[in-house]
mmCIF file of C-alpha atoms in Angstrom:
data_model
loop_
_atom_site.group_PDB
_atom_site.id
_atom_site.type_symbol
_atom_site.label_atom_id
_atom_site.label_comp_id
_atom_site.label_asym_id
_atom_site.label_seq_id
_atom_site.Cartn_x
_atom_site.Cartn_y
_atom_site.Cartn_z
ATOM 1 C CA MET M 1 193.199 -42.293 29.613
ATOM 2 C CA VAL M 2 195.413 -43.820 32.303
ATOM 3 C CA GLN M 3 196.105 -40.371 33.756
ATOM 4 C CA PHE M 4 192.414 -39.476 33.681
ATOM 5 C CA TYR M 5 191.320 -42.703 35.398
ATOM 6 C CA SER M 6 194.025 -42.188 37.991
ATOM 7 C CA GLY M 7 192.467 -38.811 38.763
ATOM 8 C CA ARG M 8 189.005 -40.331 38.792
ATOM 9 C CA LEU M 9 190.131 -42.961 41.291
ATOM 10 C CA ASP M 10 191.607 -40.280 43.554
ATOM 11 C CA GLU M 11 188.365 -38.316 43.284
ATOM 12 C CA ILE M 12 186.256 -41.307 44.320
ATOM 13 C CA SER M 13 188.692 -42.085 47.148
ATOM 14 C CA GLY M 14 188.277 -38.583 48.534
ATOM 15 C CA LYS M 15 191.743 -37.359 47.522
ATOM 16 C CA LEU M 16 190.252 -34.257 45.981
ATOM 17 C CA ASP M 17 193.393 -32.117 45.856
ATOM 18 C CA THR M 18 195.354 -34.841 44.059
ATOM 19 C CA ALA M 19 192.507 -35.500 41.629
ATOM 20 C CA ALA M 20 192.091 -31.812 40.842
ATOM 21 C CA GLU M 21 195.817 -31.480 40.134
ATOM 22 C CA ILE M 22 195.697 -34.404 37.678
ATOM 23 C CA TYR M 23 192.697 -32.905 35.899
ATOM 24 C CA ARG M 24 194.492 -29.549 35.636
ATOM 25 C CA GLN M 25 197.574 -31.218 34.150
ATOM 26 C CA LEU M 26 195.345 -32.797 31.493
ATOM 27 C CA LEU M 27 193.919 -29.381 30.652
ATOM 28 C CA LEU M 28 197.394 -27.861 30.391
ATOM 29 C CA SER M 29 198.386 -30.567 27.892
ATOM 30 C CA SER M 30 195.099 -30.338 26.001
ATOM 31 C CA GLY M 31 196.954 -30.010 22.691
ATOM 32 C CA HIS M 32 198.160 -33.595 23.071
ATOM 33 C CA VAL M 33 195.023 -35.070 24.631
ATOM 34 C CA HIS M 34 191.779 -36.196 23.022
ATOM 35 C CA ALA M 35 188.969 -33.622 23.236
ATOM 36 C CA ARG M 36 186.767 -36.141 25.066
ATOM 37 C CA ILE M 37 189.352 -36.537 27.835
ATOM 38 C CA VAL M 38 189.695 -32.763 28.122
ATOM 39 C CA ALA M 39 185.925 -32.416 28.512
ATOM 40 C CA GLN M 40 185.856 -35.131 31.177
ATOM 41 C CA ALA M 41 188.724 -33.431 33.036
ATOM 42 C CA ARG M 42 186.775 -30.153 33.067
ATOM 43 C CA GLN M 43 183.731 -31.989 34.405
ATOM 44 C CA GLY M 44 185.910 -33.568 37.095
ATOM 45 C CA ILE M 45 187.198 -30.151 38.246
ATOM 46 C CA THR M 46 183.609 -28.840 38.343
ATOM 47 C CA ARG M 47 182.496 -31.834 40.459
ATOM 48 C CA ILE M 48 185.388 -31.363 42.864
ATOM 49 C CA GLU M 49 184.734 -27.618 43.242
ATOM 50 C CA SER M 50 181.044 -28.283 43.943
ATOM 51 C CA LEU M 51 181.894 -30.998 46.462
ATOM 52 C CA ILE M 52 184.455 -28.830 48.261
ATOM 53 C CA LYS M 53 181.947 -25.966 48.398
ATOM 54 C CA ALA M 54 179.259 -28.252 49.851
ATOM 55 C CA GLN M 55 181.684 -29.692 52.423
ATOM 56 C CA ARG M 56 182.764 -26.197 53.388
ATOM 57 C CA GLN M 57 179.181 -24.980 53.843
ATOM 58 C CA GLN M 58 178.381 -28.025 55.964
ATOM 59 C CA ALA M 59 181.473 -27.486 58.119
ATOM 60 C CA ILE M 60 180.598 -23.807 58.648
ATOM 61 C CA ALA M 61 177.022 -24.744 59.568
ATOM 62 C CA GLN M 62 178.347 -27.190 62.162
ATOM 63 C CA ALA M 63 180.838 -24.623 63.461
ATOM 64 C CA THR M 64 178.065 -22.074 64.057
ATOM 65 C CA ALA M 65 175.438 -24.505 65.350
ATOM 66 C CA ASN M 66 176.235 -23.644 68.982
ATOM 67 C CA SER M 67 174.696 -20.353 70.142
ATOM 68 C CA ASP M 68 178.059 -19.280 71.602
ATOM 69 C CA ASN M 69 179.620 -19.596 68.156
ATOM 70 C CA VAL M 70 177.361 -17.023 66.507
ATOM 71 C CA GLN M 71 178.793 -14.133 68.524
ATOM 72 C CA LYS M 72 180.297 -11.445 66.338
ATOM 73 C CA GLY M 73 184.053 -11.584 66.038
ATOM 74 C CA VAL M 74 187.034 -10.713 63.873
ATOM 75 C CA LEU M 75 189.761 -12.703 62.159
ATOM 76 C CA LEU M 76 193.178 -11.098 61.713
ATOM 77 C CA LEU M 77 196.140 -12.060 59.570
ATOM 78 C CA GLU M 78 199.552 -11.540 61.123
ATOM 79 C CA PRO M 79 202.683 -10.447 59.239
ATOM 80 C CA ILE M 80 204.394 -13.064 57.111
ATOM 81 C CA ALA M 81 207.933 -13.003 55.713
ATOM 82 C CA SER M 82 208.336 -12.185 52.027
ATOM 83 C CA ASP M 83 210.123 -15.464 51.246
ATOM 84 C CA ARG M 84 207.081 -17.397 52.508
ATOM 85 C CA LYS M 85 204.423 -15.366 50.724
ATOM 86 C CA SER M 86 204.208 -17.437 47.542
ATOM 87 C CA GLU M 87 203.404 -20.656 49.354
ATOM 88 C CA ALA M 88 201.163 -18.858 51.853
ATOM 89 C CA ALA M 89 199.257 -17.203 48.998
ATOM 90 C CA ARG M 90 198.578 -20.585 47.388
ATOM 91 C CA ASN M 91 197.297 -21.951 50.690
ATOM 92 C CA LEU M 92 195.203 -18.854 51.400
ATOM 93 C CA SER M 93 193.658 -18.942 47.925
ATOM 94 C CA GLN M 94 192.688 -22.576 48.391
ATOM 95 C CA ILE M 95 191.232 -22.100 51.866
ATOM 96 C CA MET M 96 189.306 -18.913 51.075
ATOM 97 C CA GLN M 97 188.470 -19.861 47.467
ATOM 98 C CA ILE M 98 190.090 -16.803 45.895
ATOM 99 C CA ASP M 99 192.710 -16.426 43.175
ATOM 100 C CA PRO M 100 196.399 -16.609 44.218
ATOM 101 C CA TYR M 101 197.169 -13.047 43.092
ATOM 102 C CA THR M 102 194.441 -11.573 45.321
ATOM 103 C CA ALA M 103 195.533 -13.848 48.153
ATOM 104 C CA ARG M 104 199.109 -12.572 47.962
ATOM 105 C CA LEU M 105 197.910 -8.962 48.145
ATOM 106 C CA GLN M 106 195.951 -9.768 51.295
ATOM 107 C CA LEU M 107 198.932 -11.187 53.184
ATOM 108 C CA PRO M 108 200.473 -8.450 55.375
ATOM 109 C CA SER M 109 204.197 -7.844 55.589
ATOM 110 C CA ARG M 110 203.969 -5.440 58.542
ATOM 111 C CA GLY M 111 201.329 -5.146 61.222
ATOM 112 C CA TRP M 112 197.986 -6.883 61.489
ATOM 113 C CA ARG M 113 195.367 -6.999 58.758
ATOM 114 C CA LEU M 114 191.695 -7.075 59.753
ATOM 115 C CA TYR M 115 190.678 -9.807 57.336
ATOM 116 C CA ARG M 116 187.184 -11.002 58.121
ATOM 117 C CA ALA M 117 184.285 -10.308 60.496
ATOM 118 C CA GLY M 118 181.268 -12.445 61.321
ATOM 119 C CA ALA M 119 180.181 -15.354 63.490
ATOM 120 C CA ILE M 120 183.091 -16.465 65.653
ATOM 121 C CA GLY M 121 182.429 -20.137 64.857
ATOM 122 C CA GLU M 122 182.958 -19.507 61.157
ATOM 123 C CA LEU M 123 186.058 -17.396 61.836
ATOM 124 C CA GLN M 124 187.501 -20.121 64.022
ATOM 125 C CA PHE M 125 186.820 -22.660 61.259
ATOM 126 C CA PHE M 126 188.834 -20.607 58.767
ATOM 127 C CA GLY M 127 191.460 -19.648 61.339
ATOM 128 C CA GLN M 128 192.231 -23.255 62.197
ATOM 129 C CA GLN M 129 192.721 -24.061 58.516
ATOM 130 C CA LEU M 130 195.012 -21.048 58.108
ATOM 131 C CA LEU M 131 197.114 -22.051 61.103
ATOM 132 C CA ALA M 132 197.347 -25.605 59.776
ATOM 133 C CA ALA M 133 198.655 -24.114 56.513
ATOM 134 C CA ASP M 134 201.296 -22.153 58.461
ATOM 135 C CA ILE M 135 199.562 -18.789 57.916
ATOM 136 C CA PRO M 136 199.743 -16.854 61.219
ATOM 137 C CA CYS M 137 196.395 -15.495 62.353
ATOM 138 C CA PHE M 138 194.103 -15.221 65.352
ATOM 139 C CA TRP M 139 190.477 -14.495 66.107
ATOM 140 C CA ALA M 140 188.461 -12.996 68.958
ATOM 141 C CA THR M 141 184.910 -11.916 69.755
ATOM 142 C CA LEU M 142 183.884 -8.309 70.239
ATOM 143 C CA ALA M 143 182.249 -9.394 73.506
ATOM 144 C CA GLU M 144 185.691 -10.303 74.869
ATOM 145 C CA ILE M 145 186.924 -6.795 74.114
ATOM 146 C CA GLU M 146 183.860 -5.233 75.768
ATOM 147 C CA GLN M 147 184.654 -7.138 78.980
ATOM 148 C CA ILE M 148 187.986 -5.311 79.361
ATOM 149 C CA GLN M 149 187.658 -2.507 81.902
ATOM 150 C CA VAL M 150 189.223 0.797 80.821
ATOM 151 C CA PHE M 151 190.577 3.341 83.319
ATOM 152 C CA GLN M 152 191.188 6.893 82.078
ATOM 153 C CA ALA M 153 194.463 7.945 83.714
ATOM 154 C CA ARG M 154 194.760 11.582 84.806
ATOM 155 C CA TYR M 155 198.101 11.494 86.638
ATOM 156 C CA PHE M 156 200.478 9.199 88.509
ATOM 157 C CA GLU M 157 200.590 9.849 92.214
ATOM 158 C CA VAL M 158 203.581 7.905 93.555
ATOM 159 C CA ALA M 159 206.505 5.673 92.534
ATOM 160 C CA PRO M 160 208.186 3.108 92.527
ATOM 161 C CA ALA M 161 204.867 1.259 92.795
ATOM 162 C CA ALA M 162 202.294 2.774 90.458
ATOM 163 C CA SER M 163 199.328 4.636 91.843
ATOM 164 C CA VAL M 164 197.315 6.398 89.191
ATOM 165 C CA VAL M 165 194.388 8.770 89.592
ATOM 166 C CA CYS M 166 191.696 7.739 87.123
ATOM 167 C CA GLN M 167 188.417 9.180 85.923
ATOM 168 C CA ASN M 168 185.390 7.028 85.170
ATOM 169 C CA GLU M 169 182.502 7.543 82.756
ATOM 170 C CA VAL M 170 180.654 9.856 85.188
ATOM 171 C CA ASP M 171 183.745 11.993 85.924
ATOM 172 C CA GLU M 172 184.417 10.449 89.332
ATOM 173 C CA LEU M 173 188.050 10.239 90.415
ATOM 174 C CA SER M 174 189.481 7.085 91.951
ATOM 175 C CA PHE M 175 192.863 5.531 92.682
ATOM 176 C CA LEU M 176 194.247 2.443 90.988
ATOM 177 C CA SER M 177 197.411 0.906 92.397
ATOM 178 C CA PHE M 178 199.504 -1.780 90.719
ATOM 179 C CA GLN M 179 203.057 -3.025 90.405
ATOM 180 C CA TRP M 180 204.943 -2.061 87.279
ATOM 181 C CA SER M 181 205.661 -5.747 86.702
ATOM 182 C CA GLU M 182 201.908 -6.315 86.216
ATOM 183 C CA VAL M 183 201.935 -4.326 82.970
ATOM 184 C CA THR M 184 202.160 -6.858 80.135
ATOM 185 C CA HIS M 185 201.814 -4.563 77.101
ATOM 186 C CA LYS M 186 202.240 -0.923 76.228
ATOM 187 C CA VAL M 187 200.223 0.166 73.172
ATOM 188 C CA THR M 188 200.746 3.579 71.593
ATOM 189 C CA GLY M 189 198.967 5.306 68.728
ATOM 190 C CA LEU M 190 198.114 8.637 67.126
ATOM 191 C CA LEU M 191 194.495 9.670 66.567
ATOM 192 C CA PRO M 192 193.852 12.506 64.097
ATOM 193 C CA LEU M 193 192.004 15.636 65.188
ATOM 194 C CA PHE M 194 189.819 17.150 62.471
ATOM 195 C CA GLU M 195 188.720 20.729 61.895
ATOM 196 C CA GLN M 196 186.517 22.472 59.373
ATOM 197 C CA VAL M 197 188.588 24.821 57.225
ATOM 198 C CA VAL M 198 187.788 27.181 54.380
ATOM 199 C CA ASP M 199 189.762 26.724 51.180
ATOM 200 C CA LEU M 200 189.590 27.599 47.517
ATOM 201 C CA ASN M 201 188.428 24.935 45.099
ATOM 202 C CA VAL M 202 189.695 24.491 41.527
ATOM 203 C CA ARG M 203 187.285 27.187 40.359
ATOM 204 C CA GLY M 204 188.596 29.694 42.880
ATOM 205 C CA LYS M 205 185.465 29.561 45.051
ATOM 206 C CA LEU M 206 185.467 29.214 48.806
ATOM 207 C CA GLN M 207 184.500 25.806 50.155
ATOM 208 C CA ARG M 208 184.454 24.170 53.548
ATOM 209 C CA LYS M 209 186.216 20.877 54.036
ATOM 210 C CA THR M 210 187.499 18.713 56.867
ATOM 211 C CA GLN M 211 191.228 18.452 57.378
ATOM 212 C CA THR M 212 193.502 16.822 59.919
ATOM 213 C CA GLN M 213 194.877 19.655 62.026
ATOM 214 C CA ASP M 214 196.714 17.739 64.727
ATOM 215 C CA TYR M 215 197.077 14.351 66.418
ATOM 216 C CA ALA M 216 196.228 13.161 69.918
ATOM 217 C CA GLN M 217 198.725 10.726 71.420
ATOM 218 C CA PHE M 218 197.442 7.696 73.292
ATOM 219 C CA CYS M 219 199.187 5.114 75.419
ATOM 220 C CA ASP M 220 197.462 2.031 76.859
ATOM 221 C CA LEU M 221 198.969 0.002 79.694
ATOM 222 C CA HIS M 222 197.588 -3.531 79.892
ATOM 223 C CA LEU M 223 197.104 -5.264 83.220
ATOM 224 C CA SER M 224 196.207 -8.624 81.707
ATOM 225 C CA ASP M 225 195.730 -10.582 84.936
ATOM 226 C CA ARG M 226 193.233 -8.009 86.209
ATOM 227 C CA GLY M 227 191.461 -7.480 82.888
ATOM 228 C CA TYR M 228 192.254 -3.746 82.971
ATOM 229 C CA ILE M 229 193.538 -1.174 80.497
ATOM 230 C CA VAL M 230 194.975 2.061 81.900
ATOM 231 C CA ARG M 231 194.568 4.629 79.119
ATOM 232 C CA LEU M 232 196.647 7.805 78.926
ATOM 233 C CA CYS M 233 196.147 10.683 76.487
ATOM 234 C CA ASP M 234 198.287 13.791 76.066
ATOM 235 C CA ARG M 235 195.119 15.910 75.737
ATOM 236 C CA ASN M 236 193.749 15.170 79.202
ATOM 237 C CA TYR M 237 196.726 14.001 81.264
ATOM 238 C CA MET M 238 197.187 16.469 84.135
ATOM 239 C CA PHE M 239 200.910 17.137 83.929
ATOM 240 C CA HIS M 240 200.686 19.809 86.653
ATOM 241 C CA ASN M 241 199.500 17.150 89.154
ATOM 242 C CA GLY M 242 201.231 14.082 90.546
ATOM 243 C CA ILE M 243 204.875 13.200 90.119
ATOM 244 C CA PRO M 244 206.968 15.316 87.710
ATOM 245 C CA PHE M 245 208.786 13.652 84.828
ATOM 246 C CA SER M 246 211.185 16.518 84.179
ATOM 247 C CA GLU M 247 212.612 19.462 86.091
ATOM 248 C CA GLN M 248 210.693 22.038 84.036
ATOM 249 C CA GLN M 249 207.339 20.326 83.610
ATOM 250 C CA THR M 250 204.502 22.730 82.785
ATOM 251 C CA HIS M 251 200.993 22.452 81.419
ATOM 252 C CA ASN M 252 201.295 25.064 78.683
ATOM 253 C CA GLN M 253 199.910 23.808 75.381
ATOM 254 C CA THR M 254 203.241 24.482 73.669
ATOM 255 C CA THR M 255 205.030 22.042 75.972
ATOM 256 C CA VAL M 256 202.446 19.249 76.114
ATOM 257 C CA ARG M 257 204.393 17.210 73.569
ATOM 258 C CA ILE M 258 207.606 17.671 75.537
ATOM 259 C CA ASN M 259 205.867 16.642 78.748
ATOM 260 C CA TRP M 260 204.347 13.636 76.978
ATOM 261 C CA ASN M 261 207.762 12.531 75.731
ATOM 262 C CA HIS M 262 209.143 12.750 79.278
ATOM 263 C CA LEU M 263 206.185 10.667 80.493
ATOM 264 C CA GLN M 264 206.874 8.035 77.818
ATOM 265 C CA ASN M 265 210.547 7.904 78.790
ATOM 266 C CA PHE M 266 209.510 7.424 82.416
ATOM 267 C CA LEU M 267 207.183 4.556 81.459
ATOM 268 C CA ASP M 268 209.805 2.899 79.274
ATOM 269 C CA GLN M 269 212.195 2.842 82.225
ATOM 270 C CA LYS M 270 209.551 1.266 84.449
ATOM 271 C CA LEU M 271 208.222 -1.185 81.851
ATOM 272 C CA GLU M 272 211.344 -2.925 80.626
ATOM 273 C CA ARG M 273 209.547 -6.289 80.587
ATOM 274 C CA ALA M 274 206.345 -5.084 78.926
ATOM 275 C CA GLU M 275 205.871 -5.724 75.215
ATOM 276 C CA SER M 276 205.503 -2.536 73.149
ATOM 277 C CA TRP M 277 203.036 -2.232 70.264
ATOM 278 C CA SER M 278 203.058 0.771 67.937
ATOM 279 C CA ASP M 279 201.637 -0.483 64.613
ATOM 280 C CA PHE M 280 198.192 1.014 65.106
ATOM 281 C CA THR M 281 198.329 3.200 61.980
ATOM 282 C CA ILE M 282 199.088 0.164 59.800
ATOM 283 C CA PHE M 283 196.126 -1.657 61.344
ATOM 284 C CA ALA M 284 193.842 1.374 61.005
ATOM 285 C CA ASN M 285 194.542 1.839 57.290
ATOM 286 C CA ILE M 286 192.556 -1.354 56.630
ATOM 287 C CA ALA M 287 190.258 -1.378 59.657
ATOM 288 C CA LEU M 288 188.721 2.018 58.863
ATOM 289 C CA ASP M 289 187.033 0.471 55.819
ATOM 290 C CA TRP M 290 184.951 -1.693 58.172
ATOM 291 C CA SER M 291 182.513 1.052 59.162
ATOM 292 C CA ASP M 292 179.662 -1.300 60.103
ATOM 293 C CA LEU M 293 181.996 -3.207 62.409
ATOM 294 C CA LEU M 294 183.554 -0.178 64.121
ATOM 295 C CA ALA M 295 180.469 2.018 64.556
ATOM 296 C CA PRO M 296 178.887 0.060 67.467
ATOM 297 C CA ILE M 297 182.170 -0.472 69.368
ATOM 298 C CA PRO M 298 182.434 1.712 72.524
ATOM 299 C CA SER M 299 185.777 3.450 72.101
ATOM 300 C CA HIS M 300 186.342 4.654 75.709
ATOM 301 C CA ILE M 301 188.074 7.644 74.142
ATOM 302 C CA HIS M 302 186.988 11.126 75.183
ATOM 303 C CA LEU M 303 188.170 13.657 72.636
ATOM 304 C CA PHE M 304 186.178 16.690 71.616
ATOM 305 C CA ARG M 305 184.987 15.995 68.092
ATOM 306 C CA ARG M 306 182.485 17.916 66.001
ATOM 307 C CA ASP M 307 181.633 14.776 64.080
ATOM 308 C CA PRO M 308 182.012 11.111 65.062
ATOM 309 C CA THR M 309 184.903 9.181 63.552
ATOM 310 C CA ASN M 310 185.817 5.494 63.414
ATOM 311 C CA TRP M 311 189.425 6.287 64.353
ATOM 312 C CA ASP M 312 188.554 6.124 68.056
ATOM 313 C CA ALA M 313 186.859 2.723 67.843
ATOM 314 C CA ALA M 314 189.696 1.443 65.651
ATOM 315 C CA PHE M 315 192.275 2.257 68.340
ATOM 316 C CA HIS M 316 190.235 0.592 71.071
ATOM 317 C CA LEU M 317 189.752 -2.453 68.851
ATOM 318 C CA TYR M 318 193.479 -2.613 68.142
ATOM 319 C CA SER M 319 194.441 -2.260 71.795
ATOM 320 C CA GLY M 320 191.787 -4.771 72.842
ATOM 321 C CA LEU M 321 193.037 -7.312 70.324
ATOM 322 C CA VAL M 322 196.605 -6.883 71.574
ATOM 323 C CA PHE M 323 195.245 -7.451 75.075
ATOM 324 C CA LEU M 324 193.396 -10.653 74.106
ATOM 325 C CA LYS M 325 196.260 -11.948 71.965
ATOM 326 C CA GLY M 326 198.668 -11.549 74.862
ATOM 327 C CA ARG M 327 196.297 -13.219 77.301
ATOM 328 C CA LYS M 328 195.695 -16.213 75.018
ATOM 329 C CA ASN M 329 199.413 -16.636 74.415
#
């Protein structure tokens, strides 16, 4: 009875976590406690859960009351060390009202995990609680990503300062000049290229199916202060124009990968201070499940595809989030 009334006092005083823990201890020792006390402890846990749920709904309503806070956004979980996962899982389960086992599965060890999408006010509400619980995360609106201007690089014209010939959405060529020191991030990723193939099914009959036949290599250079992304792709970079990156640079399809590797080596030498990001595939493995989120995002990727795919939007989302994360830091 003393233990129960101690929990009841904490509950009335607003110390809900402490009260709930006392009630749970009473339930665990139910074999040594009167049935009436056990029933009252269960009722106490139910009251606390209802109160926490009501407080949470009220806080979310306040967080999204401002029209700016209803913009669509995303909340991402950042990697967390294995030795911290148990505690982080307990905190995540409490904040998001899920069981600890599920919470542990949702904590990434490598790369970002696209965790939640919705009104940015609500995401910020959860994000602040996660940060307070020492769970690394960040959030951003899709509108912020749409404001980033993307330049499609065709070839570099001169060095040591960078001058790149770019192509806009209406196929007009223009020059963009910048200092290599302006590049804050270099983001690389592979996008699959699909083809329809004919194969035999288990019954020995011919059937058409879509398979990954190759990959297109992408490299984004972020000019954070200008709000620009310079996007390079091995499929449309004009290796026969501009400065050469090797003595035997050609534009034959068989040597595109070799030329691309020389280009990447050139960039790495110029961008010693830029932060490199190459975990796109890890991010995409989860992000591709969010079809409704990805479908409306302009990808700014111009690959010939017979059918639309969310891979393109996923890469632009990933690169845009790296851009925004770096700018906010």
